[in-house]
PDB file of C-alpha atoms and ligand atoms in Angstrom:
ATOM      1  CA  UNK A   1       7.267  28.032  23.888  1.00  0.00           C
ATOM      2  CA  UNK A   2       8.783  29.946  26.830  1.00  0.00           C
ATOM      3  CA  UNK A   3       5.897  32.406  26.821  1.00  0.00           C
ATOM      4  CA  UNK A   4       3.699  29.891  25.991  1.00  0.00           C
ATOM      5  CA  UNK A   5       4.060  28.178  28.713  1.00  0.00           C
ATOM      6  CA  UNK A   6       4.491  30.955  31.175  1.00  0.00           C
ATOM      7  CA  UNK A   7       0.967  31.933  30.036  1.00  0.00           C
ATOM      8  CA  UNK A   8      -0.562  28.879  30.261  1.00  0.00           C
ATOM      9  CA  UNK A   9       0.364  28.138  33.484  1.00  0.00           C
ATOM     10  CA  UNK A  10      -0.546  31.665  34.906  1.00  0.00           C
ATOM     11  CA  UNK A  11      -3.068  33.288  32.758  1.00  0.00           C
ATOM     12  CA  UNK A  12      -5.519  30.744  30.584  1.00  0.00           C
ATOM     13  CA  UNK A  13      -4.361  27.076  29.626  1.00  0.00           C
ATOM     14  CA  UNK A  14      -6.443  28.121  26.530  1.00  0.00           C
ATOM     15  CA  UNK A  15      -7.457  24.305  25.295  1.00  0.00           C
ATOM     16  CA  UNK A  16      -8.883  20.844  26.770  1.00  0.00           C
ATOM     17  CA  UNK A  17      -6.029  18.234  25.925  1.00  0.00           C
ATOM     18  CA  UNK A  18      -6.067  15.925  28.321  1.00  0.00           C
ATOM     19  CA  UNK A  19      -2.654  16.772  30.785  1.00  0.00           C
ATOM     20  CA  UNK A  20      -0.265  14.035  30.775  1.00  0.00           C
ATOM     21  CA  UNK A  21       0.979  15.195  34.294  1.00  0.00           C
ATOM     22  CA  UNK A  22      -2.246  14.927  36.265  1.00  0.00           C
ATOM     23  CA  UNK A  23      -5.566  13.899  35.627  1.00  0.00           C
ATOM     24  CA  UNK A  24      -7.405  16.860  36.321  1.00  0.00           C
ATOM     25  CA  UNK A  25      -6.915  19.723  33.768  1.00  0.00           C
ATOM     26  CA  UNK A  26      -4.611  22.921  35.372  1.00  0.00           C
ATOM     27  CA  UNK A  27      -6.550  26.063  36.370  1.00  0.00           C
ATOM     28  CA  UNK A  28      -4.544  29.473  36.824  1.00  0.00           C
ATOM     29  CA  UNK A  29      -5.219  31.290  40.051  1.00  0.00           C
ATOM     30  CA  UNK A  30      -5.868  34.859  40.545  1.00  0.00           C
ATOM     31  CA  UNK A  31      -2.927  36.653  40.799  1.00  0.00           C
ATOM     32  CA  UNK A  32      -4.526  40.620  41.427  1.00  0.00           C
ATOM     33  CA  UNK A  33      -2.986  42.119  44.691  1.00  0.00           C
ATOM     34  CA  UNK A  34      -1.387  38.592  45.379  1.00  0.00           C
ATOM     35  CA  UNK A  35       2.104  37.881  46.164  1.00  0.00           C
ATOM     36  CA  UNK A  36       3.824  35.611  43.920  1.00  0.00           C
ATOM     37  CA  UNK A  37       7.183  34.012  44.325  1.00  0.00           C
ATOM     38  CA  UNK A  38       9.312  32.867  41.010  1.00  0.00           C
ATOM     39  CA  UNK A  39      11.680  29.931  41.557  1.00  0.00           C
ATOM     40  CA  UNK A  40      13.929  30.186  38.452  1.00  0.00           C
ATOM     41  CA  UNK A  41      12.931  33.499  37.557  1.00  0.00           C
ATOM     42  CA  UNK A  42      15.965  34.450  35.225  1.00  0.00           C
ATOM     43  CA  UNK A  43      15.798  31.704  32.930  1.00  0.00           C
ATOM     44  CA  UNK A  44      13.570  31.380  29.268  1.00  0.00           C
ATOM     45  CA  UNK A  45      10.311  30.501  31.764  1.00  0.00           C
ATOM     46  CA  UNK A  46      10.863  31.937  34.622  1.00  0.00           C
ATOM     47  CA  UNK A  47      11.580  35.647  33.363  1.00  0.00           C
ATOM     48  CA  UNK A  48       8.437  35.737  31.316  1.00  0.00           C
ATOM     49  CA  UNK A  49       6.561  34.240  34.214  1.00  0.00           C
ATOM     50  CA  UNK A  50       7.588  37.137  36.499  1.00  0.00           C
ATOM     51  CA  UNK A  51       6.414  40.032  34.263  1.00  0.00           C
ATOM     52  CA  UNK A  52       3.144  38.148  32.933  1.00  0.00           C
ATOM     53  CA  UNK A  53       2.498  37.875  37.277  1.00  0.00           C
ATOM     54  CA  UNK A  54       3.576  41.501  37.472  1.00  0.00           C
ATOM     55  CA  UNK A  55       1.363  42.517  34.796  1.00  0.00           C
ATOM     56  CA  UNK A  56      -1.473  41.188  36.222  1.00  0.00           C
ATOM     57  CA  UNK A  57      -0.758  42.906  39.616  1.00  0.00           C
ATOM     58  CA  UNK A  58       0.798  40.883  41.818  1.00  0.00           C
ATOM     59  CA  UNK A  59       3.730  41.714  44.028  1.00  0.00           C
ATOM     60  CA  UNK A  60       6.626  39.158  43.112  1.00  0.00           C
ATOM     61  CA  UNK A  61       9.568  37.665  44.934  1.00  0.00           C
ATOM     62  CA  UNK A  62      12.720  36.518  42.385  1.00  0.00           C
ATOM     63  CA  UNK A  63      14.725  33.736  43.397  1.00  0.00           C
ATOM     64  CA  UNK A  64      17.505  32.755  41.148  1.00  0.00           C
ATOM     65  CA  UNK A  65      21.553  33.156  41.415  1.00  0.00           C
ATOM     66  CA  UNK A  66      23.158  36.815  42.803  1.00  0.00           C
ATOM     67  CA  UNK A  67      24.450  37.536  39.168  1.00  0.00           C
ATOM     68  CA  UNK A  68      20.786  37.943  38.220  1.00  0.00           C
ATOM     69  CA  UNK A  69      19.538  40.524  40.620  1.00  0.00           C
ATOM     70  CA  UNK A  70      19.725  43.816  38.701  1.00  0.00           C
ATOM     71  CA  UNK A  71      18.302  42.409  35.154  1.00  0.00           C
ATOM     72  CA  UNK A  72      15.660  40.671  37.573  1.00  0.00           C
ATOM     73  CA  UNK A  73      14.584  43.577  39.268  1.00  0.00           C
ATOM     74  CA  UNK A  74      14.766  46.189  35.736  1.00  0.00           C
ATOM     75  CA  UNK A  75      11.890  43.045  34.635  1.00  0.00           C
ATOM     76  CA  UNK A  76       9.681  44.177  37.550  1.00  0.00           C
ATOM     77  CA  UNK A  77      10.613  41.865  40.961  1.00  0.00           C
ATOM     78  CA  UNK A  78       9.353  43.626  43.963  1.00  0.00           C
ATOM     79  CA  UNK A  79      12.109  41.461  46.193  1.00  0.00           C
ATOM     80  CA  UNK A  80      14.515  39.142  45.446  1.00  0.00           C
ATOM     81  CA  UNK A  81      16.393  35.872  46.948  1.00  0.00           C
ATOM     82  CA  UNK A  82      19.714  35.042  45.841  1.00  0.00           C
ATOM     83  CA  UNK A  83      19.451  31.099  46.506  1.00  0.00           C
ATOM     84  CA  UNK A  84      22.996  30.608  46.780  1.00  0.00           C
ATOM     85  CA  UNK A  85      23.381  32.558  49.886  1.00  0.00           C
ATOM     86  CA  UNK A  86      19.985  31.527  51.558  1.00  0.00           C
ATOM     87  CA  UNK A  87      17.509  28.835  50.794  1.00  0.00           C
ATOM     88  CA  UNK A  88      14.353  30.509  49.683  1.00  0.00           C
ATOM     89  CA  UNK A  89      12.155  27.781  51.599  1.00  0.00           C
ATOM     90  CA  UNK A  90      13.266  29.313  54.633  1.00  0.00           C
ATOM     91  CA  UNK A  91      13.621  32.756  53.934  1.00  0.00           C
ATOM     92  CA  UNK A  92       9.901  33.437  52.807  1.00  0.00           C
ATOM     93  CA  UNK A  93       6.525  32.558  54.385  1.00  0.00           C
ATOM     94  CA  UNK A  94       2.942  33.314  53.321  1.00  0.00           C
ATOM     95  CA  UNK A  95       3.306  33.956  49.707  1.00  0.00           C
ATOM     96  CA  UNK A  96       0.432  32.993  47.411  1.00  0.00           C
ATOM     97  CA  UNK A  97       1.667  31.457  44.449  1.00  0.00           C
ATOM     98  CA  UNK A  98       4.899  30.051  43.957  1.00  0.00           C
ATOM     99  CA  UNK A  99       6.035  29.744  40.113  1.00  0.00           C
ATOM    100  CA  UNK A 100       8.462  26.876  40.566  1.00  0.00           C
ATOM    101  CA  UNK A 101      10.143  27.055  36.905  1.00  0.00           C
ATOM    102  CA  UNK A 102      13.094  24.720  38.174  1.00  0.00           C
ATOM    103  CA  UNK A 103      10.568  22.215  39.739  1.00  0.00           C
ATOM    104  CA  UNK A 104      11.246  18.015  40.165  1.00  0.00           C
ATOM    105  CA  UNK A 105      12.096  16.726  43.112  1.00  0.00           C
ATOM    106  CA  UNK A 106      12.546  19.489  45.300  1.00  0.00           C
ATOM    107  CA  UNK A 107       9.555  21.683  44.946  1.00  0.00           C
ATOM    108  CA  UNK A 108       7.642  20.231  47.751  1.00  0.00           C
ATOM    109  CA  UNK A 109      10.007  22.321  49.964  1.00  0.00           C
ATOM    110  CA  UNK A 110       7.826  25.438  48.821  1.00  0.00           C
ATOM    111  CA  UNK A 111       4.927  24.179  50.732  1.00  0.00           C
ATOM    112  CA  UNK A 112       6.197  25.740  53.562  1.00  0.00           C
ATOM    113  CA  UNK A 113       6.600  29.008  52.200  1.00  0.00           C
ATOM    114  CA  UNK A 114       2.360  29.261  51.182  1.00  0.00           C
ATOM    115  CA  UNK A 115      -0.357  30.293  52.816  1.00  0.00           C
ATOM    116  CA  UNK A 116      -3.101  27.789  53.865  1.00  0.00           C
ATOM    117  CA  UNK A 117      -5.098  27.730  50.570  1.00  0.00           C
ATOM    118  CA  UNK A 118      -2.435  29.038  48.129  1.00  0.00           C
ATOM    119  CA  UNK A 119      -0.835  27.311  45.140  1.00  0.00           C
ATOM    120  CA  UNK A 120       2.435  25.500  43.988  1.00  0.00           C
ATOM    121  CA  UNK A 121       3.181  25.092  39.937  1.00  0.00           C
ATOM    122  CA  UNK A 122       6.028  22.909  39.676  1.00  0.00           C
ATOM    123  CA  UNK A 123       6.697  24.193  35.708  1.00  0.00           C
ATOM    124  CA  UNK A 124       8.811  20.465  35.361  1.00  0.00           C
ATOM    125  CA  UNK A 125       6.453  18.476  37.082  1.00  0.00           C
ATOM    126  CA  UNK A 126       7.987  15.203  36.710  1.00  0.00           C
ATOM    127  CA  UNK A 127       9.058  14.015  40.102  1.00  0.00           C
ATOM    128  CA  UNK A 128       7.376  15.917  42.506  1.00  0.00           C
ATOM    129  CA  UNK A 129       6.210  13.254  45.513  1.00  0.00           C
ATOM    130  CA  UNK A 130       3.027  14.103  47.009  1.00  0.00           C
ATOM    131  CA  UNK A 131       2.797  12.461  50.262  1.00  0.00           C
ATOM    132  CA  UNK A 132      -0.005  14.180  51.449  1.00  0.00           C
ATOM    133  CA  UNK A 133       1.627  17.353  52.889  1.00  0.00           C
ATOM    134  CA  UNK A 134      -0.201  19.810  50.274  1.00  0.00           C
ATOM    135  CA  UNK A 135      -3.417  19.059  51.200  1.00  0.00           C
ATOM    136  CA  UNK A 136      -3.170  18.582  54.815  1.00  0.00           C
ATOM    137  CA  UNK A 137      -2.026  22.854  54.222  1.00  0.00           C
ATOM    138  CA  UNK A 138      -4.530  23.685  51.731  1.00  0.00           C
ATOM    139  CA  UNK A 139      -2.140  23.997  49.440  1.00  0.00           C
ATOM    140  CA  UNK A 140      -2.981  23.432  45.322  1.00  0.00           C
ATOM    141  CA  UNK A 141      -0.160  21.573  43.393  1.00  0.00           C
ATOM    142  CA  UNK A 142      -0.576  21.794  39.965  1.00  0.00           C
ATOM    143  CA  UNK A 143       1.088  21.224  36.803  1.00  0.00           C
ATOM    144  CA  UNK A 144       0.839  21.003  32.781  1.00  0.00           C
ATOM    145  CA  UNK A 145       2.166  20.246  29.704  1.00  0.00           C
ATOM    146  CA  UNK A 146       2.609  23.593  27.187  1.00  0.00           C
ATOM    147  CA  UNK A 147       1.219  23.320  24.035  1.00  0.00           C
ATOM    148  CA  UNK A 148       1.830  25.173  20.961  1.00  0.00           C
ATOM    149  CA  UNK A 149      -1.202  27.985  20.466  1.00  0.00           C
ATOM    150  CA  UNK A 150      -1.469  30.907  17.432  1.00  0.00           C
ATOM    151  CA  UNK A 151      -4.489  32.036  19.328  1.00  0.00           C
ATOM    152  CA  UNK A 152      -2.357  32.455  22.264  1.00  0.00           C
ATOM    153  CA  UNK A 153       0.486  33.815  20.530  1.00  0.00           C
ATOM    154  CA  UNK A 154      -1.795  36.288  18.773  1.00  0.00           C
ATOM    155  CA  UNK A 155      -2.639  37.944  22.231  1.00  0.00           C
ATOM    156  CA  UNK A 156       0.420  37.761  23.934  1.00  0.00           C
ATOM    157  CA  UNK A 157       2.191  39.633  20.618  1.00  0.00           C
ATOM    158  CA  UNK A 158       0.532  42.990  21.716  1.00  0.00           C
ATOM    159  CA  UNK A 159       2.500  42.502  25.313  1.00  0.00           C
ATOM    160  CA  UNK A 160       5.925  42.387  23.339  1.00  0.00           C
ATOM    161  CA  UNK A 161       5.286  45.256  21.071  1.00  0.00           C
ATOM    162  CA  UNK A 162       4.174  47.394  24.028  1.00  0.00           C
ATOM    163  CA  UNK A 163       7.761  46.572  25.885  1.00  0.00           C
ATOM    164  CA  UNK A 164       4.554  45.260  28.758  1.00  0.00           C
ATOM    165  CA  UNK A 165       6.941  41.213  28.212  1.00  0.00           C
ATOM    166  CA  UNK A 166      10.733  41.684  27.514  1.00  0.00           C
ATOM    167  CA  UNK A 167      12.539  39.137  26.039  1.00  0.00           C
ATOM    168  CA  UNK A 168      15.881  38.678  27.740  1.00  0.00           C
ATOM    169  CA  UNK A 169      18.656  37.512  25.535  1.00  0.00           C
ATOM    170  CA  UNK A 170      21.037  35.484  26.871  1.00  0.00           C
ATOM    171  CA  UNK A 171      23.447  34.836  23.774  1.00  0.00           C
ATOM    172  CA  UNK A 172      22.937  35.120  20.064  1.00  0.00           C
ATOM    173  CA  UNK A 173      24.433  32.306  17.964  1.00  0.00           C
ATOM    174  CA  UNK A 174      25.011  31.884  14.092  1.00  0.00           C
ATOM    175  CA  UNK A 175      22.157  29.546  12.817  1.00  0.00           C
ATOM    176  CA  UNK A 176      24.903  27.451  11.680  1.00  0.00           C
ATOM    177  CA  UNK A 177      26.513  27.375  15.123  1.00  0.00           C
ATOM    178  CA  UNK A 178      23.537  26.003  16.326  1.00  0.00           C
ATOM    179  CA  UNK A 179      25.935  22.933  18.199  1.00  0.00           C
ATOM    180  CA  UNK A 180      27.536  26.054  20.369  1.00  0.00           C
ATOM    181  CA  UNK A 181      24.004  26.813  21.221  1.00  0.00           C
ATOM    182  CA  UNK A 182      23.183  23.441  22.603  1.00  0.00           C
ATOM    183  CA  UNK A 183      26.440  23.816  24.052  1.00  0.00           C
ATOM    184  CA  UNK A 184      25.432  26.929  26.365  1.00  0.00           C
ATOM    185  CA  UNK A 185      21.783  25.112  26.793  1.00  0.00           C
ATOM    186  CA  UNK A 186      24.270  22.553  29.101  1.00  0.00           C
ATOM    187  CA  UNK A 187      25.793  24.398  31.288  1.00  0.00           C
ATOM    188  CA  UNK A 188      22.707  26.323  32.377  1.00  0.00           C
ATOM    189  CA  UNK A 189      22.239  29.498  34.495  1.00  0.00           C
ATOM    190  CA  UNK A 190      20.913  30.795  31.202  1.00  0.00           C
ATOM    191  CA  UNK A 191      19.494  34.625  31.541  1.00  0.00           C
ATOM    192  CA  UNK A 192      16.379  34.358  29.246  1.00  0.00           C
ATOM    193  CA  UNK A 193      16.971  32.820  25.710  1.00  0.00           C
ATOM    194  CA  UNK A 194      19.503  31.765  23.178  1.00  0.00           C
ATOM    195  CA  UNK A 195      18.942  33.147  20.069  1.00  0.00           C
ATOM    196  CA  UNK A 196      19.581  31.611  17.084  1.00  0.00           C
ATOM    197  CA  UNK A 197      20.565  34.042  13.853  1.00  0.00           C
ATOM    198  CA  UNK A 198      19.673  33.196  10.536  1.00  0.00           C
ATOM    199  CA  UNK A 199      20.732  36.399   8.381  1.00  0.00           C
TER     200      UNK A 199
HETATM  201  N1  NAP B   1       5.530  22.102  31.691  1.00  0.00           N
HETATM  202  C1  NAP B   1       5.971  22.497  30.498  1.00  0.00           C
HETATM  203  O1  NAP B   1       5.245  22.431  29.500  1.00  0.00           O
HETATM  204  C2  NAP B   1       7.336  23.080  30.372  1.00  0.00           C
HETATM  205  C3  NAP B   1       7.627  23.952  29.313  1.00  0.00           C
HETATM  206  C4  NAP B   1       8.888  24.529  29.249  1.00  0.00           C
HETATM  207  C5  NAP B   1       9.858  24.201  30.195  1.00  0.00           C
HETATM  208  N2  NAP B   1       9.561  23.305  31.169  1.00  0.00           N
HETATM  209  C6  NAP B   1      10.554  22.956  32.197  1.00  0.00           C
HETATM  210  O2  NAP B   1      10.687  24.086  33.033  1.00  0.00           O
HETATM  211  C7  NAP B   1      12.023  24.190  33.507  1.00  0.00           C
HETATM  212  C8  NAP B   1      12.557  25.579  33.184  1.00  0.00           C
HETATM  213  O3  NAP B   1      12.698  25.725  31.786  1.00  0.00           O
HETATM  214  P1  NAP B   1      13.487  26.969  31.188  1.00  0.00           P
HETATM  215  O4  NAP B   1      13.424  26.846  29.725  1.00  0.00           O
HETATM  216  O5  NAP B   1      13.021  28.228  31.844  1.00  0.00           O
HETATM  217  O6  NAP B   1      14.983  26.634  31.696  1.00  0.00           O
HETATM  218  P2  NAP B   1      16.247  27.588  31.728  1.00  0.00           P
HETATM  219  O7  NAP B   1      16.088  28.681  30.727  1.00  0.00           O
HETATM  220  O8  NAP B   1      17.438  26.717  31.659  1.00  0.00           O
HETATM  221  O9  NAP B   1      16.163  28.278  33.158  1.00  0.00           O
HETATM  222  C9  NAP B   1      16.390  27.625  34.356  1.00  0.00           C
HETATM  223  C10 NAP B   1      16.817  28.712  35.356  1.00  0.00           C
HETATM  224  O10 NAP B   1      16.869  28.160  36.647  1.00  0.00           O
HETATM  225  C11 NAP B   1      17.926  28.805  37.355  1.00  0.00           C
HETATM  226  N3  NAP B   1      18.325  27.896  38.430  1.00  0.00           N
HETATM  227  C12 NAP B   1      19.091  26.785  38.369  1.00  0.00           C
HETATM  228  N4  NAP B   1      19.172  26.191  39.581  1.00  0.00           N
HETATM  229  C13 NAP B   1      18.401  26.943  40.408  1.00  0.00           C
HETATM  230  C14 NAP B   1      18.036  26.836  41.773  1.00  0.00           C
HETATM  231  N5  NAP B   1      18.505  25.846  42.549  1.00  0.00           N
HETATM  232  N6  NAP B   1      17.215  27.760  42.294  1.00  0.00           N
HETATM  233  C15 NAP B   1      16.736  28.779  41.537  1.00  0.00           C
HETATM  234  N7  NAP B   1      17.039  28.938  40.228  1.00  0.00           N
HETATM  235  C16 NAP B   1      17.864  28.016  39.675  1.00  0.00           C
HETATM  236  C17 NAP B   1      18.999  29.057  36.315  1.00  0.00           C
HETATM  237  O11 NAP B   1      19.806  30.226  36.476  1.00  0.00           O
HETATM  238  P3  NAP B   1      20.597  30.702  37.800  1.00  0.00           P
HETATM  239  O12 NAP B   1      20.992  29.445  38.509  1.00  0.00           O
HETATM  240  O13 NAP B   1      21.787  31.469  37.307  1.00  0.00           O
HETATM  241  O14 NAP B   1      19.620  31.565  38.565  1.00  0.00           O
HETATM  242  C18 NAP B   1      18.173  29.320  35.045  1.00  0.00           C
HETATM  243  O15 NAP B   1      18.007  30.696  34.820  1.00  0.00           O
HETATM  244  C19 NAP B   1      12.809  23.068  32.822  1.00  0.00           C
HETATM  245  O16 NAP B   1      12.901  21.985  33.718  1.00  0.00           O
HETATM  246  C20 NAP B   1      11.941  22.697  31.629  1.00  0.00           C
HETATM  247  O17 NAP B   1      12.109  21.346  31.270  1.00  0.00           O
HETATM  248  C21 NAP B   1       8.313  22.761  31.289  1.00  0.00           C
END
């Protein structure tokens, strides 16, 4: 669902399901020769976000803990913020997308780091207080909910096979330790995905 959502925020939303976050449907933007920055990039969206942006040639900006520089920058990001040494909001300006895959309350502070006419996806979109700001910039907001896609699956697979999307792993778990899993879910700062072995 990672990918899935990474794609269907950035590339097509591929169906017409009514979004339960806003009632108009979300359109991608173009992202050719733009610069994007990732909020979150080293976690299961965010990572997959940054290469899909990459791959469609844009420059992009990584912002995500120190500890995640070097497997952020092997995935493709052109510059990167470490966000506990600098807040991003006030380090960058003029960007054209932000990817905001931590999102809630605080992504309006990314407003200030778009161009007039750029975009903001909060990825969570629950809680994000529009009082106006956005459009008095020019600024899109936009959000939606993933949903599940073969279709979508079936074109991203070629991506994965080429070594074009790379799958981070951030721990591999016995099926039946599935609770220790959940357990490293909690605590967060995850670098890409838990997986989960079966054999
Ligand atoms: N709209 C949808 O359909 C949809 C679908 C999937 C997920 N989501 C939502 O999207 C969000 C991300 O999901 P995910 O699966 O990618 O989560 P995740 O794997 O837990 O990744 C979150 C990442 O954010 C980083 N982070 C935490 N605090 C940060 C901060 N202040 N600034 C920058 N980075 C920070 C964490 O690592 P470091 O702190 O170490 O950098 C981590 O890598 C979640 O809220 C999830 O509920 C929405």
């Amino acid at each position: 669902m990672s990918v899935l959502t990474a794609w269907q925020f950035l590339i097509t939303q591929g169906h017409d399901v009514v979004n339960p976050l806003q009632p108009e449907q979300h359109v991608p933007v173009p992202l050719h020769g733009r610069t994007v920055l990732v909020n979150g990039a080293a976690g299961g969206v965010g990572h997959l976000a940054l290469q899909l942006v990459k791959w469609r040639g844009a420059r992009v900006i990584a912002v995500a803990s120190g500890v995640r520089e070097a497997m952020l920058r092997d995935l493709g990001a052109d510059a990167f913020v470490d966000y506990s040494r600098a807040a991003p909001e006030d380090e960058i300006r003029d960007v054209d997308l932000v990817v905001d895959a931590v999102g809630g309350a605080k992504s309006p502070r990314f407003l200030r780091t778009l161009k007039p006419g750029g975009a903001l996806f909060p990825i969570f979109g629950l809680g994000y207080e529009d009082n106006g700001e956005a459009a008095r910039l020019g600024i899109t907001v936009s959000t939606t909910q993933v949903r599940s896609s073969g279709a979508q699956l079936a074109e991203i697979a070629p991506l994965l096979n080429d070594g074009t999307l790379r799958v981070a792993i951030d721990s591999v778990y016995p099926l039946a330790d599935a609770s220790r899993a959940h357990e490293r879910a909690a605590k967060g700062h995850l670098a890409g995905k838990i997986l989960l072995k079966v054999t």
